[in-house]
CSV table of C-alpha atoms in Angstrom, one decimal:
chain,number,residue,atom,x,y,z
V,80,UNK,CA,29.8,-17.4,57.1
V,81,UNK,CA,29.0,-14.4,55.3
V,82,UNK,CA,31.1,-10.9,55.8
V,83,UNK,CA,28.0,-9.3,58.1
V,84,UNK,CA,27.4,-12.8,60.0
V,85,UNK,CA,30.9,-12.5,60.9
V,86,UNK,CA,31.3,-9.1,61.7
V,87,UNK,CA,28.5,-9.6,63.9
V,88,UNK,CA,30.3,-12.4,65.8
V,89,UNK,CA,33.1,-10.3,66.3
V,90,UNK,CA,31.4,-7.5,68.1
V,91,UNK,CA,29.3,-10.0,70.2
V,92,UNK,CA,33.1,-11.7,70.9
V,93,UNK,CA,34.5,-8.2,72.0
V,94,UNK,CA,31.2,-7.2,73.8
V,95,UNK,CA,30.7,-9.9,75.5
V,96,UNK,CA,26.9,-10.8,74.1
V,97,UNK,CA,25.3,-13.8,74.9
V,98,UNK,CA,23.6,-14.0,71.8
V,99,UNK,CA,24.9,-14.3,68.2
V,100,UNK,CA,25.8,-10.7,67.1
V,101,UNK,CA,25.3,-7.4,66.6
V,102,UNK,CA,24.7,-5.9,63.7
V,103,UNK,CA,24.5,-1.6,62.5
V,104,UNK,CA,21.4,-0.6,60.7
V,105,UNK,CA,22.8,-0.9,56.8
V,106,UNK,CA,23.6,-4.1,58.0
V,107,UNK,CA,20.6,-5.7,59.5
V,108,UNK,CA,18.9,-4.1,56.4
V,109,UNK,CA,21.2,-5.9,53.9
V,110,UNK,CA,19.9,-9.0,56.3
V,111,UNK,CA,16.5,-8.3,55.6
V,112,UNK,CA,17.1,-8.1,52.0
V,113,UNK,CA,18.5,-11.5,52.2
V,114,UNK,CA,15.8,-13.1,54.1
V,115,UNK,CA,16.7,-12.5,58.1
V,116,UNK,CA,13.3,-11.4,59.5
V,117,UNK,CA,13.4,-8.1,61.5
V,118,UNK,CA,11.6,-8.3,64.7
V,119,UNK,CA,10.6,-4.6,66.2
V,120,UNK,CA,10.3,-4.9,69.9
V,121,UNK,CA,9.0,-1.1,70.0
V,122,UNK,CA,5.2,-0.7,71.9
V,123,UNK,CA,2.4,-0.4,68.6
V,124,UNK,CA,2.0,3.0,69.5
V,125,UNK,CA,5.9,4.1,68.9
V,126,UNK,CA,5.8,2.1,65.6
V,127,UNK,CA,2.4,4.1,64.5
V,128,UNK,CA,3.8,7.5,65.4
V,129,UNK,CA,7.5,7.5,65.2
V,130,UNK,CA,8.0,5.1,62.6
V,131,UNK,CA,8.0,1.4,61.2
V,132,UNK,CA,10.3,-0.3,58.9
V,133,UNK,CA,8.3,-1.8,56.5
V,134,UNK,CA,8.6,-5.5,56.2
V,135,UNK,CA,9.4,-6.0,59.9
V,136,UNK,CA,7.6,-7.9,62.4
V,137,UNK,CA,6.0,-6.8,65.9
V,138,UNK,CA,6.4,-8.2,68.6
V,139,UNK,CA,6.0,-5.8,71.7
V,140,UNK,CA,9.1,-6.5,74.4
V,141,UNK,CA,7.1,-4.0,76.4
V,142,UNK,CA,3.1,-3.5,76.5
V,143,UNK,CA,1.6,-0.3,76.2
V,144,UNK,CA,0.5,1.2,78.3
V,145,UNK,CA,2.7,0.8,81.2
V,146,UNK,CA,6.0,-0.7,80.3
V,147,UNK,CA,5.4,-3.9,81.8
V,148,UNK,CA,7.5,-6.9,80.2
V,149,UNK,CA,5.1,-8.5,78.0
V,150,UNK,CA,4.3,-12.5,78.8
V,151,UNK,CA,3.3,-13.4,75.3
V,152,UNK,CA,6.7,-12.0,73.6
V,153,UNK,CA,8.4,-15.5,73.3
V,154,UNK,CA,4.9,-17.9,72.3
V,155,UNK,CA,4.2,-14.7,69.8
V,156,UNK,CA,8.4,-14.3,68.4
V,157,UNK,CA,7.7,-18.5,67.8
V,158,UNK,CA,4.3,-17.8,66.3
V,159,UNK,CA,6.5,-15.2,63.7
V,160,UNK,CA,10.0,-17.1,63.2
V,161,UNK,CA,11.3,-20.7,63.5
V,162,UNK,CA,14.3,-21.3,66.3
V,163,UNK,CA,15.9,-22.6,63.5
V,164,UNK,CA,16.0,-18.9,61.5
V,165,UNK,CA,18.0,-16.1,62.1
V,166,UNK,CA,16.3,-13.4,63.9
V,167,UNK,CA,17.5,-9.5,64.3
V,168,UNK,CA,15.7,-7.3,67.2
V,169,UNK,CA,15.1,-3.6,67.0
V,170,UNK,CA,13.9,-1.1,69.3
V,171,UNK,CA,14.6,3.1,69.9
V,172,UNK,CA,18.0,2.5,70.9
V,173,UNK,CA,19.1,-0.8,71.4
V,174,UNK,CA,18.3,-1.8,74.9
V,175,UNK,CA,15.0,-3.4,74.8
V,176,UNK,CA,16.2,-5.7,71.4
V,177,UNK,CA,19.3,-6.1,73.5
V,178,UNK,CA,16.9,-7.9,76.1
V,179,UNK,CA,15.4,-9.8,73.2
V,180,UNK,CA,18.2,-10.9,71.5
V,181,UNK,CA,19.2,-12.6,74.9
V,182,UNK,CA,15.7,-13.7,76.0
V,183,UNK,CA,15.7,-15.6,72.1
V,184,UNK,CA,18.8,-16.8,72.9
V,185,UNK,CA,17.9,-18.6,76.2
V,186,UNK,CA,14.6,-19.9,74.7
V,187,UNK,CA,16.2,-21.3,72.3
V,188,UNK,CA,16.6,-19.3,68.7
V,189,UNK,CA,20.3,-20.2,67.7
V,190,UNK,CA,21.1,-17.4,65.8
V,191,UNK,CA,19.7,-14.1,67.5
V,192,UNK,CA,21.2,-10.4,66.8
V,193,UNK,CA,20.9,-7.4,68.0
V,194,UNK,CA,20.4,-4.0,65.9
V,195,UNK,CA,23.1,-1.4,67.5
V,196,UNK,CA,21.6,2.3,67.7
V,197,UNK,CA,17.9,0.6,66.9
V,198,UNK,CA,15.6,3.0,64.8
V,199,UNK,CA,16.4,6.3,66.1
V,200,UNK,CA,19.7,6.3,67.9
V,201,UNK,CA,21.4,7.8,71.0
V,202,UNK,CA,20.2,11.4,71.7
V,203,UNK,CA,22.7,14.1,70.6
V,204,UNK,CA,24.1,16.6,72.9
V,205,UNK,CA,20.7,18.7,73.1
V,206,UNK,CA,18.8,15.5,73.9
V,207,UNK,CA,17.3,14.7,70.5
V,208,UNK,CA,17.2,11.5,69.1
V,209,UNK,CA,17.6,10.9,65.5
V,210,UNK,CA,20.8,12.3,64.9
V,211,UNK,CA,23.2,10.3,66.2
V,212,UNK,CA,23.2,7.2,64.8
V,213,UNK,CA,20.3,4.6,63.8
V,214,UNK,CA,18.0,3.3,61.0
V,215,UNK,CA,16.5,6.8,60.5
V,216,UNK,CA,19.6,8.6,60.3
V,217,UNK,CA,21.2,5.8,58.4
V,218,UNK,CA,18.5,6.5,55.5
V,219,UNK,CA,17.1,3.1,55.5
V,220,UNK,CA,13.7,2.8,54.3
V,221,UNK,CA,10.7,3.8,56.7
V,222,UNK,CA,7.2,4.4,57.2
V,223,UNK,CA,5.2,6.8,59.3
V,224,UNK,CA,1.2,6.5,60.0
């Protein structure tokens, strides 16, 4: 197991994860770069005006509008990647690829991570994302429409 893969084991151990790992932004990148596909679970409209990574995939954990969870999101994540291929999650923050990760996991995908602090972080002390932690503020490459 490669040093990342097993990081990532080690956090899910500690955090209690019921999917593979969890992985930080440099990491899931250096994933990418290796052939892990990235799956953004962020609504079409945050991806067009916040941001994309390029490369990634969409799949929308949430529709837009409305929130609501969105019934295709496993027949379209097997449409994208084989249960048999690693598969990383990102969202804002975290939560929503958290809820993927472990949605994958149940339907089968043996090796599902999560991306920790997801493309723009926590929010910082004023309430702003984007400086505390994440993809962006990790300097990773990104797009914007």
């Amino acid at each position: 197991m490669d040093p990342i893969r097993k990081a990532a084991a080690e956090r899910a151990q500690k955090m209690g994860l019921p999917y593979a790992g969890a992985v930080l932004p440099a990491e899931a990148h250096e994933l990418m770069k290796a052939g892990v596909k990235l799956v953004d679970v962020r609504t079409r409209p945050e991806m067009q005006y916040v941001g994309r990574i390029p490369g990634s995939l969409a799949v929308e954990w949430q529709t837009y509008p409305g929130n609501r969870e969105n019934p295709e999101f496993l027949a379209e994540l097997a449409a994208a990647v084989p249960k048999d291929q690693p598969v990383m999650f990102i969202c804002r923050s975290g939560a929503r690829s958290h809820a993927a990760a472990d949605a994958a996991t149940r339907a089968g995908w043996r090796e599902a991570y999560n991306v920790l602090e997801g493309f723009e972080g926590d929010k910082d002390a004023e309430q702003h994302r984007n400086s505390v932690g994440g993809w962006r503020k990790a300097g990773l490459p990104w797009v914007q429409s």
